GROMACS .gro file of C-alpha atoms in nm:
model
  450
    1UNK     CA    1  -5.207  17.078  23.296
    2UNK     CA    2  -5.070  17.401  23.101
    3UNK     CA    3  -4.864  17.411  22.788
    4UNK     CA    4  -4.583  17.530  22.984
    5UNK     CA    5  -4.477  17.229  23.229
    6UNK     CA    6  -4.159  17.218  23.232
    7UNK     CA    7  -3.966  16.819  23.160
    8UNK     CA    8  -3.880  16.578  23.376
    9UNK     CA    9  -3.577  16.628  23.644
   10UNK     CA   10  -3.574  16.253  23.644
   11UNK     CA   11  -3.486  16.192  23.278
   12UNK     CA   12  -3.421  16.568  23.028
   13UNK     CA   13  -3.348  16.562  22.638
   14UNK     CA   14  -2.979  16.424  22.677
   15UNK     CA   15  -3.084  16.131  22.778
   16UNK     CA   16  -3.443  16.038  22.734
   17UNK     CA   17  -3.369  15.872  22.385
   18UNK     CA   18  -3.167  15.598  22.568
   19UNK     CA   19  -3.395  15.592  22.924
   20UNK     CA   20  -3.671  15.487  22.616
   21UNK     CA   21  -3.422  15.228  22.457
   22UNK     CA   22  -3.344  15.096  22.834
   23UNK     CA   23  -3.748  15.053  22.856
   24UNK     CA   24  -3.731  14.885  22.566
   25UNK     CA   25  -3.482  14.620  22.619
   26UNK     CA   26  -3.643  14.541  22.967
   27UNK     CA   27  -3.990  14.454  22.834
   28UNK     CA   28  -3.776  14.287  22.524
   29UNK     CA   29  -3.618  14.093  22.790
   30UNK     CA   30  -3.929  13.979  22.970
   31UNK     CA   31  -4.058  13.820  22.625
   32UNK     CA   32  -3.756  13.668  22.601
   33UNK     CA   33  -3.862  13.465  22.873
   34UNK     CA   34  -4.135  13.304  22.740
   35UNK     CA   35  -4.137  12.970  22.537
   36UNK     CA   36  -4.183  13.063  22.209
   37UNK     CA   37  -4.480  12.806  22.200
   38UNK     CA   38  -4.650  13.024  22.493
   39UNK     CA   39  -4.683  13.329  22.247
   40UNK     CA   40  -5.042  13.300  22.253
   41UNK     CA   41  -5.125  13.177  22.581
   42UNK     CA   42  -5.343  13.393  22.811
   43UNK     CA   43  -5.221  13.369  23.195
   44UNK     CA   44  -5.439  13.531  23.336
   45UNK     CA   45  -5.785  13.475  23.203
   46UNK     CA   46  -5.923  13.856  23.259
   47UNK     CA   47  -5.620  13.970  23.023
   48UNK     CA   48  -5.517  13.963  22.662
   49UNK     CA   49  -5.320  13.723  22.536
   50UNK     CA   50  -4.908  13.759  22.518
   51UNK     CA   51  -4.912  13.828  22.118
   52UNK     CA   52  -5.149  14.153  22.253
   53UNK     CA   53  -4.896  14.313  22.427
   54UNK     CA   54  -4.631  14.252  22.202
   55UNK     CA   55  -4.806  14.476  21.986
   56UNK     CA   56  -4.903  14.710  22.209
   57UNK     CA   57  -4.635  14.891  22.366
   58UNK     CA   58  -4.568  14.970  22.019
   59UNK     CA   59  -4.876  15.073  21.920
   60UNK     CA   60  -4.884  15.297  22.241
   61UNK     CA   61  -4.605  15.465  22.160
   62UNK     CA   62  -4.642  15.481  21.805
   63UNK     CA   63  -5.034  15.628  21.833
   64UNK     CA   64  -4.904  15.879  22.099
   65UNK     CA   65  -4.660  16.029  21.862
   66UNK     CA   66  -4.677  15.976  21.523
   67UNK     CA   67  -4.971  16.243  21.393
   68UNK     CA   68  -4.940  16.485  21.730
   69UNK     CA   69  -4.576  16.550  21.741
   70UNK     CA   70  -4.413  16.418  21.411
   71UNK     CA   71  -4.686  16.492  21.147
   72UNK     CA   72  -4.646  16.120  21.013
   73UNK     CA   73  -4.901  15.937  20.873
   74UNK     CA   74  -4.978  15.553  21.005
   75UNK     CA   75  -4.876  15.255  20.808
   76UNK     CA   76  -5.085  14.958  20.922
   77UNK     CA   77  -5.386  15.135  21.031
   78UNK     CA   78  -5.559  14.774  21.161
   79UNK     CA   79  -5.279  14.709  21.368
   80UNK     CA   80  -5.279  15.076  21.531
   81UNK     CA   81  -5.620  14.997  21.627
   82UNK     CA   82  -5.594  14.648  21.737
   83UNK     CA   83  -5.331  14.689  21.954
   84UNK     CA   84  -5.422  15.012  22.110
   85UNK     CA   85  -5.645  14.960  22.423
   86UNK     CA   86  -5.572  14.659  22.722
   87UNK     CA   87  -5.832  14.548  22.942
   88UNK     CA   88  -5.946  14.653  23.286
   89UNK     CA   89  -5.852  14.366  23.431
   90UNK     CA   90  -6.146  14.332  23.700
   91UNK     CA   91  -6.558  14.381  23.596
   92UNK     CA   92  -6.561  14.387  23.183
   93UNK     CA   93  -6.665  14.011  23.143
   94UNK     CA   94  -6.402  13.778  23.018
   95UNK     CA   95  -6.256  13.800  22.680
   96UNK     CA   96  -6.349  13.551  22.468
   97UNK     CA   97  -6.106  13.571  22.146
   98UNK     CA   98  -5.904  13.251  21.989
   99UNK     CA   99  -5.562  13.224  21.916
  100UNK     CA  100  -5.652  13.194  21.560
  101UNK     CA  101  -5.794  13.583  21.604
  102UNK     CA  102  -5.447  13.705  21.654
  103UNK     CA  103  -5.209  13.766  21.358
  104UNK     CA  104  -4.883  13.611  21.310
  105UNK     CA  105  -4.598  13.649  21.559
  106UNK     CA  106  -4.397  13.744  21.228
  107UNK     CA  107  -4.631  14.016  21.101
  108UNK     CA  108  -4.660  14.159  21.483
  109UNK     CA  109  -4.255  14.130  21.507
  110UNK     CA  110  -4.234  14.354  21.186
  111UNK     CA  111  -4.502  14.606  21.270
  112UNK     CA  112  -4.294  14.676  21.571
  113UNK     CA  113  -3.939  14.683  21.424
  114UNK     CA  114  -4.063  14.931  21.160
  115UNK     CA  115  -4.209  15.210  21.450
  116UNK     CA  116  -3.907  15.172  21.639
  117UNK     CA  117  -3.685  15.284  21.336
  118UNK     CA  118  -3.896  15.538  21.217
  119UNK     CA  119  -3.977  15.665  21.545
  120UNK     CA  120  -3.615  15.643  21.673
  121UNK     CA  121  -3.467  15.897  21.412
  122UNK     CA  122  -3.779  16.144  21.407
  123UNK     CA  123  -3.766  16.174  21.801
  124UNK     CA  124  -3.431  16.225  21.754
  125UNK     CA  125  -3.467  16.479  21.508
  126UNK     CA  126  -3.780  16.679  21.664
  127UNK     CA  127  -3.581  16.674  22.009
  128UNK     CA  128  -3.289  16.894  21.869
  129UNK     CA  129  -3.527  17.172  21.883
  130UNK     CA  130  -3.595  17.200  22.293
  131UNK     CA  131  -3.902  17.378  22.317
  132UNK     CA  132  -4.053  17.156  21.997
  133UNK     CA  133  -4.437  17.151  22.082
  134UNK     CA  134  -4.688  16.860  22.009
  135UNK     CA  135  -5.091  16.943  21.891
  136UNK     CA  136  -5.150  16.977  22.272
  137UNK     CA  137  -4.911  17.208  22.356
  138UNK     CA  138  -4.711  16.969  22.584
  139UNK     CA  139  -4.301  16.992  22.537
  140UNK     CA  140  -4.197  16.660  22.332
  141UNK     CA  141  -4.062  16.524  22.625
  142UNK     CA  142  -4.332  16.543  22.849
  143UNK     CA  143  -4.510  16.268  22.586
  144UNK     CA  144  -4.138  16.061  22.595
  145UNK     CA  145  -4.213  16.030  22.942
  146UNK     CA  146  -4.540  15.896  22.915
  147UNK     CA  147  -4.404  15.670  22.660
  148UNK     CA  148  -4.116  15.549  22.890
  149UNK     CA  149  -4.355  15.518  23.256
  150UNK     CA  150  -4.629  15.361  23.034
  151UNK     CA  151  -4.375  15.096  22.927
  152UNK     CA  152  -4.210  15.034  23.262
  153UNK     CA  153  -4.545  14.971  23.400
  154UNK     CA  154  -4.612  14.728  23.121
  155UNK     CA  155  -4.286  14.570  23.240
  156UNK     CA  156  -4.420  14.479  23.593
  157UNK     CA  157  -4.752  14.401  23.453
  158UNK     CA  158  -4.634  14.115  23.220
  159UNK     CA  159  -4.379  13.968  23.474
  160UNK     CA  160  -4.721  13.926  23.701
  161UNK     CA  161  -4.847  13.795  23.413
  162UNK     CA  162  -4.548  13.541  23.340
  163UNK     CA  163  -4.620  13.486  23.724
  164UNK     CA  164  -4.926  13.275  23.609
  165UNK     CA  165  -4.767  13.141  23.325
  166UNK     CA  166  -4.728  12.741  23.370
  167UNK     CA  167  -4.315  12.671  23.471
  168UNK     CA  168  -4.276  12.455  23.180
  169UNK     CA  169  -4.380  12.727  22.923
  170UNK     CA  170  -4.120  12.961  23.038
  171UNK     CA  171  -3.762  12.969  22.993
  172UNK     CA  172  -3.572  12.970  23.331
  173UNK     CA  173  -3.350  13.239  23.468
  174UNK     CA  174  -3.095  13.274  23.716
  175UNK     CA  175  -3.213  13.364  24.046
  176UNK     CA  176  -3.098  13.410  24.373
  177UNK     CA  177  -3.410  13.406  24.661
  178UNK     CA  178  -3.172  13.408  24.961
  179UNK     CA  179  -3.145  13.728  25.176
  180UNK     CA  180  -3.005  13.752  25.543
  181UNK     CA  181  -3.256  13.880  25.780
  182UNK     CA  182  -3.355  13.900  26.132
  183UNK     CA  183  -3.690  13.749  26.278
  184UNK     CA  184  -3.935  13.966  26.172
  185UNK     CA  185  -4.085  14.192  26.423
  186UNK     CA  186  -4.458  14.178  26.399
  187UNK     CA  187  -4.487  14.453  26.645
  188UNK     CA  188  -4.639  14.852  26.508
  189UNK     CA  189  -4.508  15.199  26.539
  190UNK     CA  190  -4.765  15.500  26.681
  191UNK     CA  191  -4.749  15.845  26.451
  192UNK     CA  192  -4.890  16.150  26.621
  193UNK     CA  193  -5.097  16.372  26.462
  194UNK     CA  194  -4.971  16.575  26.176
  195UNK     CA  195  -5.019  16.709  25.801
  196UNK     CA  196  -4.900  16.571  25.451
  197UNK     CA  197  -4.896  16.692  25.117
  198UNK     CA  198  -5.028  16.450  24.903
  199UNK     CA  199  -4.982  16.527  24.502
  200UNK     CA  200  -4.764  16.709  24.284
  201UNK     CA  201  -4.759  17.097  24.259
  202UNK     CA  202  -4.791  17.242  23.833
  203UNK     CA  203  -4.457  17.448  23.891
  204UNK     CA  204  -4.215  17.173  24.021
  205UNK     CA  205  -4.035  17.054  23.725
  206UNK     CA  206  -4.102  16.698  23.763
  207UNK     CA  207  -4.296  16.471  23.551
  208UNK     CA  208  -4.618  16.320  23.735
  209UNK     CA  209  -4.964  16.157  23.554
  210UNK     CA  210  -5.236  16.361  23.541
  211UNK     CA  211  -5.420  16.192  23.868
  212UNK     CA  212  -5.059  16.264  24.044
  213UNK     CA  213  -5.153  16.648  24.045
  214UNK     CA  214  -5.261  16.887  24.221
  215UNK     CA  215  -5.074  16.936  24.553
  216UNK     CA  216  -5.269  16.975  24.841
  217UNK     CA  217  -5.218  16.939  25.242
  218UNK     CA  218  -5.403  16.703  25.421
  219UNK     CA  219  -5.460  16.687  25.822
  220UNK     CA  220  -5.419  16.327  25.946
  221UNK     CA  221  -5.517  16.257  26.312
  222UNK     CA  222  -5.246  16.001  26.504
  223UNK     CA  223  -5.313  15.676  26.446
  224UNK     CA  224  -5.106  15.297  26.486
  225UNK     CA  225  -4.947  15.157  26.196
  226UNK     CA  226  -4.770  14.789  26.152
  227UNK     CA  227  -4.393  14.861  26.149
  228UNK     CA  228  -4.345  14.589  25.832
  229UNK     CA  229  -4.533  14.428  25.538
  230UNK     CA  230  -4.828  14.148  25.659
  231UNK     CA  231  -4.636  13.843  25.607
  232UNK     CA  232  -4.692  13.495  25.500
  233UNK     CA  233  -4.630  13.375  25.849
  234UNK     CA  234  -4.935  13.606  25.958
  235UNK     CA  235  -5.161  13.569  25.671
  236UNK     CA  236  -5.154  13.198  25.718
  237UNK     CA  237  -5.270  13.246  26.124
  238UNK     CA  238  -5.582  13.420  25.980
  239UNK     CA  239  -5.631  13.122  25.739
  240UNK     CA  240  -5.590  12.888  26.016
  241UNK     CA  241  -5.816  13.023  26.227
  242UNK     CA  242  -6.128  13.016  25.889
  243UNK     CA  243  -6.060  13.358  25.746
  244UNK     CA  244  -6.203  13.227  25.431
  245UNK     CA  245  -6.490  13.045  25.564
  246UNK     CA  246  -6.583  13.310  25.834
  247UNK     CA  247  -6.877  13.558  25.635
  248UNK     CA  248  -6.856  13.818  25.892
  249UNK     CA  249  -6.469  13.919  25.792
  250UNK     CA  250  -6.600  13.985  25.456
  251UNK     CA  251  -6.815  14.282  25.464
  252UNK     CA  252  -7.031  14.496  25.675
  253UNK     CA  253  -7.386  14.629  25.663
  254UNK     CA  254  -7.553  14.553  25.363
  255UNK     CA  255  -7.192  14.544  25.169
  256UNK     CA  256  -7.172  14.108  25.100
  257UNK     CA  257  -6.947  14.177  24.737
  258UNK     CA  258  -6.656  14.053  24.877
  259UNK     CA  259  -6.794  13.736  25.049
  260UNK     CA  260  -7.041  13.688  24.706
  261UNK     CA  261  -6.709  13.683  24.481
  262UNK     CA  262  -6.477  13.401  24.730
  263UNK     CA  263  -6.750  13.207  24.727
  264UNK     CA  264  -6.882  13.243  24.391
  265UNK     CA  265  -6.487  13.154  24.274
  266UNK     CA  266  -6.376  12.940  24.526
  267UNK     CA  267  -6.153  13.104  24.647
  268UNK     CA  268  -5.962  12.982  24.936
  269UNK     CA  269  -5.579  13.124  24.974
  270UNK     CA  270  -5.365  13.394  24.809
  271UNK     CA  271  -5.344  13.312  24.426
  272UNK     CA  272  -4.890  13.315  24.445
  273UNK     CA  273  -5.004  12.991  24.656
  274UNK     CA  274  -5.069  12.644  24.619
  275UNK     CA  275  -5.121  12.316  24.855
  276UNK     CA  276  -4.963  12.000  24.753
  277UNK     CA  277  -4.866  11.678  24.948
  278UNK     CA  278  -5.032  11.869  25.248
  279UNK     CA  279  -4.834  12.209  25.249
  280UNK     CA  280  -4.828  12.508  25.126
  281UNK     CA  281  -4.611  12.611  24.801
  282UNK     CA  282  -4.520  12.956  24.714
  283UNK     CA  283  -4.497  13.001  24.322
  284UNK     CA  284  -4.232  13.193  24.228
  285UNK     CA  285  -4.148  13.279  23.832
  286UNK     CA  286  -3.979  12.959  23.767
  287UNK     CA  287  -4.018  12.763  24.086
  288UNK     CA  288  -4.285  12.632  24.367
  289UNK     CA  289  -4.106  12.587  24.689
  290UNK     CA  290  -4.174  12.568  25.062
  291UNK     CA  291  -4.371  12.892  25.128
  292UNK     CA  292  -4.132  13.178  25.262
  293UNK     CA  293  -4.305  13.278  25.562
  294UNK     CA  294  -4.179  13.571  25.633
  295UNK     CA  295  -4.195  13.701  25.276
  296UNK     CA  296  -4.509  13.930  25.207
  297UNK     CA  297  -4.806  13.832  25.144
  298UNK     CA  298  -4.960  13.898  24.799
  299UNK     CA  299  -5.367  13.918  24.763
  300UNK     CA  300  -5.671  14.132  24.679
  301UNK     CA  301  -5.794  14.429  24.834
  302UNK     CA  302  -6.061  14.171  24.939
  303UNK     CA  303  -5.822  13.990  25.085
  304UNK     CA  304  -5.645  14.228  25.253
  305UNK     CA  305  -5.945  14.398  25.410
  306UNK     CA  306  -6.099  14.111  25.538
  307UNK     CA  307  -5.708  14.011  25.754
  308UNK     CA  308  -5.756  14.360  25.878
  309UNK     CA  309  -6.090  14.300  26.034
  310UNK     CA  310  -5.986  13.953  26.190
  311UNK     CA  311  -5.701  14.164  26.305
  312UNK     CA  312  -5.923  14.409  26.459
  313UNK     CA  313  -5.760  14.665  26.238
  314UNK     CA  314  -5.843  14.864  25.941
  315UNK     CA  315  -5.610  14.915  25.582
  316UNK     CA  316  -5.448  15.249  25.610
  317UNK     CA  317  -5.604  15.556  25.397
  318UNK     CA  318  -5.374  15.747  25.138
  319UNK     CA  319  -5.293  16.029  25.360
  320UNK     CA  320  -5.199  15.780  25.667
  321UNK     CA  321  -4.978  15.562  25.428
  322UNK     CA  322  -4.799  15.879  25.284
  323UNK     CA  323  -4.737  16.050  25.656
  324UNK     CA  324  -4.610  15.715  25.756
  325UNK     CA  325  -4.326  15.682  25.446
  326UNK     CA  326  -4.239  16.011  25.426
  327UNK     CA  327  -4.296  16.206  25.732
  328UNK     CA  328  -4.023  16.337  25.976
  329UNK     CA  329  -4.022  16.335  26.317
  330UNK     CA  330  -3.967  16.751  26.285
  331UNK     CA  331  -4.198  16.951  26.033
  332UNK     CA  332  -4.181  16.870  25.736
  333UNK     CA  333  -4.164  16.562  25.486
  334UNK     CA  334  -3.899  16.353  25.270
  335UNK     CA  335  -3.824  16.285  24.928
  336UNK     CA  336  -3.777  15.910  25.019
  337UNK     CA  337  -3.880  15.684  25.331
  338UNK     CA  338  -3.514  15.721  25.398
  339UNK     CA  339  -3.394  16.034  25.332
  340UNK     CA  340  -3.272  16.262  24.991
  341UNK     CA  341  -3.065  15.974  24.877
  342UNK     CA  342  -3.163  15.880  24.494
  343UNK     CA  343  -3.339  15.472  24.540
  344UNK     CA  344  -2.998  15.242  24.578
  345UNK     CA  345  -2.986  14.851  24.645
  346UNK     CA  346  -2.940  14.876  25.003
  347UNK     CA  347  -3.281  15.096  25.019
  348UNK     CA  348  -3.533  14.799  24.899
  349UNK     CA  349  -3.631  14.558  24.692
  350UNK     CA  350  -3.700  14.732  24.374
  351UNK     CA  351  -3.606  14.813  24.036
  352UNK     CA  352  -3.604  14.475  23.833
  353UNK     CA  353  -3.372  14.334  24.128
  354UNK     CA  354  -3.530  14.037  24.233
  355UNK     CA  355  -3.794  13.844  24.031
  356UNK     CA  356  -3.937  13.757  24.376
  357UNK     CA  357  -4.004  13.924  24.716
  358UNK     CA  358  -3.794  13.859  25.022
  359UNK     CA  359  -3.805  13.920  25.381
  360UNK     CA  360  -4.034  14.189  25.494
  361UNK     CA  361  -3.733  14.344  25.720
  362UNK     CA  362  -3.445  14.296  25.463
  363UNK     CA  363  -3.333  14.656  25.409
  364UNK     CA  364  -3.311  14.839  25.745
  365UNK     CA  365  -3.172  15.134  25.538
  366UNK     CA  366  -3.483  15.182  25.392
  367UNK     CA  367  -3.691  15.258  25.716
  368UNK     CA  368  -3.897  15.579  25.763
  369UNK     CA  369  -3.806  15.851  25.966
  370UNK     CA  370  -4.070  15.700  26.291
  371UNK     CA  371  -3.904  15.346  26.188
  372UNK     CA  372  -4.155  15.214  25.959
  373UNK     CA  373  -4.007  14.902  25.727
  374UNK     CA  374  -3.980  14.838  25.381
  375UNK     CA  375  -4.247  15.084  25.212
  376UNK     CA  376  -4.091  15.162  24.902
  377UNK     CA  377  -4.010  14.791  24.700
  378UNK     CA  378  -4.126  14.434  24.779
  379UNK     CA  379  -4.468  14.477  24.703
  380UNK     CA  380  -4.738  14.747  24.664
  381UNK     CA  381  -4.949  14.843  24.920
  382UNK     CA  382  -5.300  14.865  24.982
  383UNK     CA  383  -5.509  15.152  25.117
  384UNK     CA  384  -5.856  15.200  25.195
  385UNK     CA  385  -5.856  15.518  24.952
  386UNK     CA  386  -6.064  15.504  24.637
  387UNK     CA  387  -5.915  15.600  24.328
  388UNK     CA  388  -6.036  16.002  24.288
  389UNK     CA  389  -5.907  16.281  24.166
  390UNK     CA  390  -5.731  16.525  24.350
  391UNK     CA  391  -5.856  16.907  24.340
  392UNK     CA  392  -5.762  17.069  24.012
  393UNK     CA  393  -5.742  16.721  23.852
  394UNK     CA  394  -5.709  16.759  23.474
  395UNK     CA  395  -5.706  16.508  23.207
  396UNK     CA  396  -5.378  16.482  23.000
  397UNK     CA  397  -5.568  16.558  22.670
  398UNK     CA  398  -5.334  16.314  22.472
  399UNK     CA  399  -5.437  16.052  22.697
  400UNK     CA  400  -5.785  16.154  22.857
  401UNK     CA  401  -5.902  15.802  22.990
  402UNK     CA  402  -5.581  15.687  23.172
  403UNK     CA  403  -5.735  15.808  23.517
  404UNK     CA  404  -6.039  15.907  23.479
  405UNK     CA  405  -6.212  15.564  23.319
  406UNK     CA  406  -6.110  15.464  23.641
  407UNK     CA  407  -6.273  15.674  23.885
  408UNK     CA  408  -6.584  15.479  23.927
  409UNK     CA  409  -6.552  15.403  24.322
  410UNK     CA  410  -6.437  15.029  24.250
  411UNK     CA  411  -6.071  15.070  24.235
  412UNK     CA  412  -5.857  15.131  24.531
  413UNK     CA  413  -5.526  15.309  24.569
  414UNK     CA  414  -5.193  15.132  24.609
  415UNK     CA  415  -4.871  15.282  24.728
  416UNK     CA  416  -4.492  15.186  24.782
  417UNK     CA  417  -4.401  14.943  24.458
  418UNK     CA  418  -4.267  14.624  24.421
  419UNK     CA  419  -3.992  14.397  24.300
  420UNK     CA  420  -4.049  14.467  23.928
  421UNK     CA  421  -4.147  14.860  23.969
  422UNK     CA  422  -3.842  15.106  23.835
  423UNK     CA  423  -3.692  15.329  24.025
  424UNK     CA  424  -3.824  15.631  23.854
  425UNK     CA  425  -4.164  15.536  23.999
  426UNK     CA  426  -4.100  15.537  24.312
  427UNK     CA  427  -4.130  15.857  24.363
  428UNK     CA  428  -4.374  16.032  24.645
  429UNK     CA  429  -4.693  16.130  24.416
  430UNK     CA  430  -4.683  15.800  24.201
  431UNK     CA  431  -5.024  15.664  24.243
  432UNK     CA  432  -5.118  15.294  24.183
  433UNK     CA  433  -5.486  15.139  24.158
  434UNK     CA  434  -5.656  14.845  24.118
  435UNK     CA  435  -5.997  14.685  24.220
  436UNK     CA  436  -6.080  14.507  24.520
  437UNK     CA  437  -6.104  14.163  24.339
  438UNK     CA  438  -5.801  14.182  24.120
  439UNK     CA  439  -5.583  13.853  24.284
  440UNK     CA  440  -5.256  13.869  24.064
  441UNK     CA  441  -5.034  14.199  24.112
  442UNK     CA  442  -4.729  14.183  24.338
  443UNK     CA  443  -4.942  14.387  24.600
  444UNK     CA  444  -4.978  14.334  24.984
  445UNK     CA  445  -5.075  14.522  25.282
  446UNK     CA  446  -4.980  14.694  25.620
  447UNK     CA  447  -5.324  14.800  25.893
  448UNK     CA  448  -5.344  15.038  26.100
  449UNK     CA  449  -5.533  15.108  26.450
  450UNK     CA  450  -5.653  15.430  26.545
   0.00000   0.00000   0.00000
């Protein structure tokens, strides 16, 4: 990406200072949630441990500024390191580190109170001069935005995380999980053929990550896709009828990963799901009650893909997910599913609303322009589109392995967002990716027939 990018039109230097305080307080207010016993618990046993990220989003932010745009040297050197790098979540071999490895809450607590004041008044001072460049030759801001996104997507990653966490080692919150909506209409909607424009174009003005770049237009033939969200109601149906026990809905050809990894794991249902006293529960973040069936489901690629072939269907690729959300029934293409309008509570269920899902028809407002349901919010979205780079693809230099240690052909590209994903994000090029095993993000699914 050149020097010359312009910043953000979503957040500019008047108020990027307190969009990165906001960011703060939201992933301040997610550890607030947790027992303070909990602080070293791992929930998800492919993950670090709580007292990781506590550090980290720190650490991030203090190793993405401190020698390339403010010419400061580091403080706790160990700590820089340590808390620098997560885990892919999927394929590295589980971690294998004791609580006892981890340093004290108190020295962790400090090492982040002491970037945040030193950062807060040289980011002030360095953004007083506009055009103040870092070692890269990015604008300032361009790197506040990474700091901000990279935080906000740490935000939805711990509450998935908290997801896991046992009820009694969090600290309830208010919640309210009931939402008016009709019977769900399982029926699908038919898009002729058409183009998209998938990416982000260099001269826009907006902020994107590198893998969000470069624009290009992309011919998609007419194809079938389901009007709203797979829902509980219908994931159960393919569970009833032995989706889990049936081999033949879990791969093709030579291809047997999928059906290898259920039955090496035992796995036998979504994981936000449980059975007791002969029904099915539906965990949400401080409850288990009667599963919501006409909630989305949450599961794997895996998972996904193998309901699609029972359905005699197939996930939808990048380009037919995109045309779908964003297409008009003229020439031409949206900002939004719905329209121009900026992302609003009556559009979806998004932004930090909800801690859980709700009906997969709740926001009629939010519909496409061909009458597709509910693709921004609720819950990411599958495709059957590995994570690649786009033509031009370039690696931001201050941050070289945030897309491109993951083009390896075993992650697949999400769309839409979910409950927990800010608004800022849910903009048109914002990719998402995970791989095809990963159980535990707030992700479901929509097929497609062609």
């Amino acid at each position: 990406m050149p020097a010359t990018q312009t910043d953000s039109v979503i957040r500019n230097d008047n108020d990027v200072m307190e969009q990165l305080a906001d960011a703060r307080q939201r992933t301040d207010d997610l550890f607030a949630v947790i027992n303070p016993d909990a602080i070293y618990d791992r929930p998800i046993a492919e993950r670090h441990r709580i007292i990781f990220y506590i550090g980290h989003l720190e650490a991030f932010d203090w190793n993405l500024f401190h020698e390339r745009a403010l010419g400061l040297k580091s403080f706790h050197p160990d700590f820089d390191r340590l808390f620098a790098f997560g885990i892919d979540p999927v394929g590295g071999g589980l971690p294998t580190d004791r609580p006892a490895d981890w340093p004290r809450i108190s020295a962790v607590q400090d090492y982040v109170e002491k970037i945040r004041a030193v950062l807060d008044v040289k980011l002030a001072d360095a953004l007083t001069d506009y055009r103040f460049p870092t070692s890269d030759g990015f604008p300032l801001t361009t790197l506040l935005n990474v700091a901000i996104e990279h935080r906000l997507m740490h935000a939805e990653t711990l509450a998935y995380m908290l997801h896991q966490l046992p009820l009694d080692r969090k600290l309830k919150q208010p919640e309210s999980l009931t939402t008016v909506a009709p019977p769900v209409d399982h029926g699908s909607v038919e898009l002729p053929a058409g183009t998209v424009t998938l990416g982000l174009a260099r001269d826009s003005g907006l902020f994107g990550w590198d893998n969000e770049y470069q624009a290009h237009t992309v011919d998609v033939p007419g194809f079938v896709i389901d009007r709203n969200k797979v829902t509980n109601r219908q994931y159960l149906e393919f569970m009833n009828a032995g989706g889990y026990e049936t081999r033949a809905f879990w791969g093709d050809g030579d291809n047997h990963a999928d059906w290898e990894w259920i039955s090496a794991q035992g796995i036998s249902h979504p994981a936000f799901w449980k059975r007791a006293n002969n029904q099915w529960l539906y965990r949400t973040m401080f409850d288990d009650l009667p599963l919501p069936l006409d909630w989305p489901v949450y599961v794997s690629h895996a998972e996904a893909k193998a309901y699609a072939r029972w359905a005699g269907k197939s996930l939808p690729t990048e380009a037919e997910w995109q045309r779908a959300a964003y297409a008009t029934t003229y020439s031409g293409e949206r900002t939004y599913p719905w329209g121009e309008q900026a992302p609003d509570a009556t559009r979806g269920n998004f932004d930090f609303a909800r801690w859980s899902p709700t009906p997969v028809n709740a926001f009629p407002e939010g519909r496409s322009a061909f009458g597709v349901h509910g693709m921004l919010g609720n819950g990411w979205e599958w495709t059957s589109t590995e994570f690649a780079p786009f033509p031009g693809f370039e690696p931001f230099p201050f941050y070289r392995g945030y897309s491109a240690d993951f083009f390896d052909g075993k992650h697949f590209v999400l769309k839409g967002g979910s409950a927990r994903t800010t608004a800022c994000m849910l903009r048109r090029t914002f990719r998402n990716w995970f791989q095809a095993h990963y159980q535990f993000a707030y992700t479901g699914f929509r097929c497609v027939s062609r």
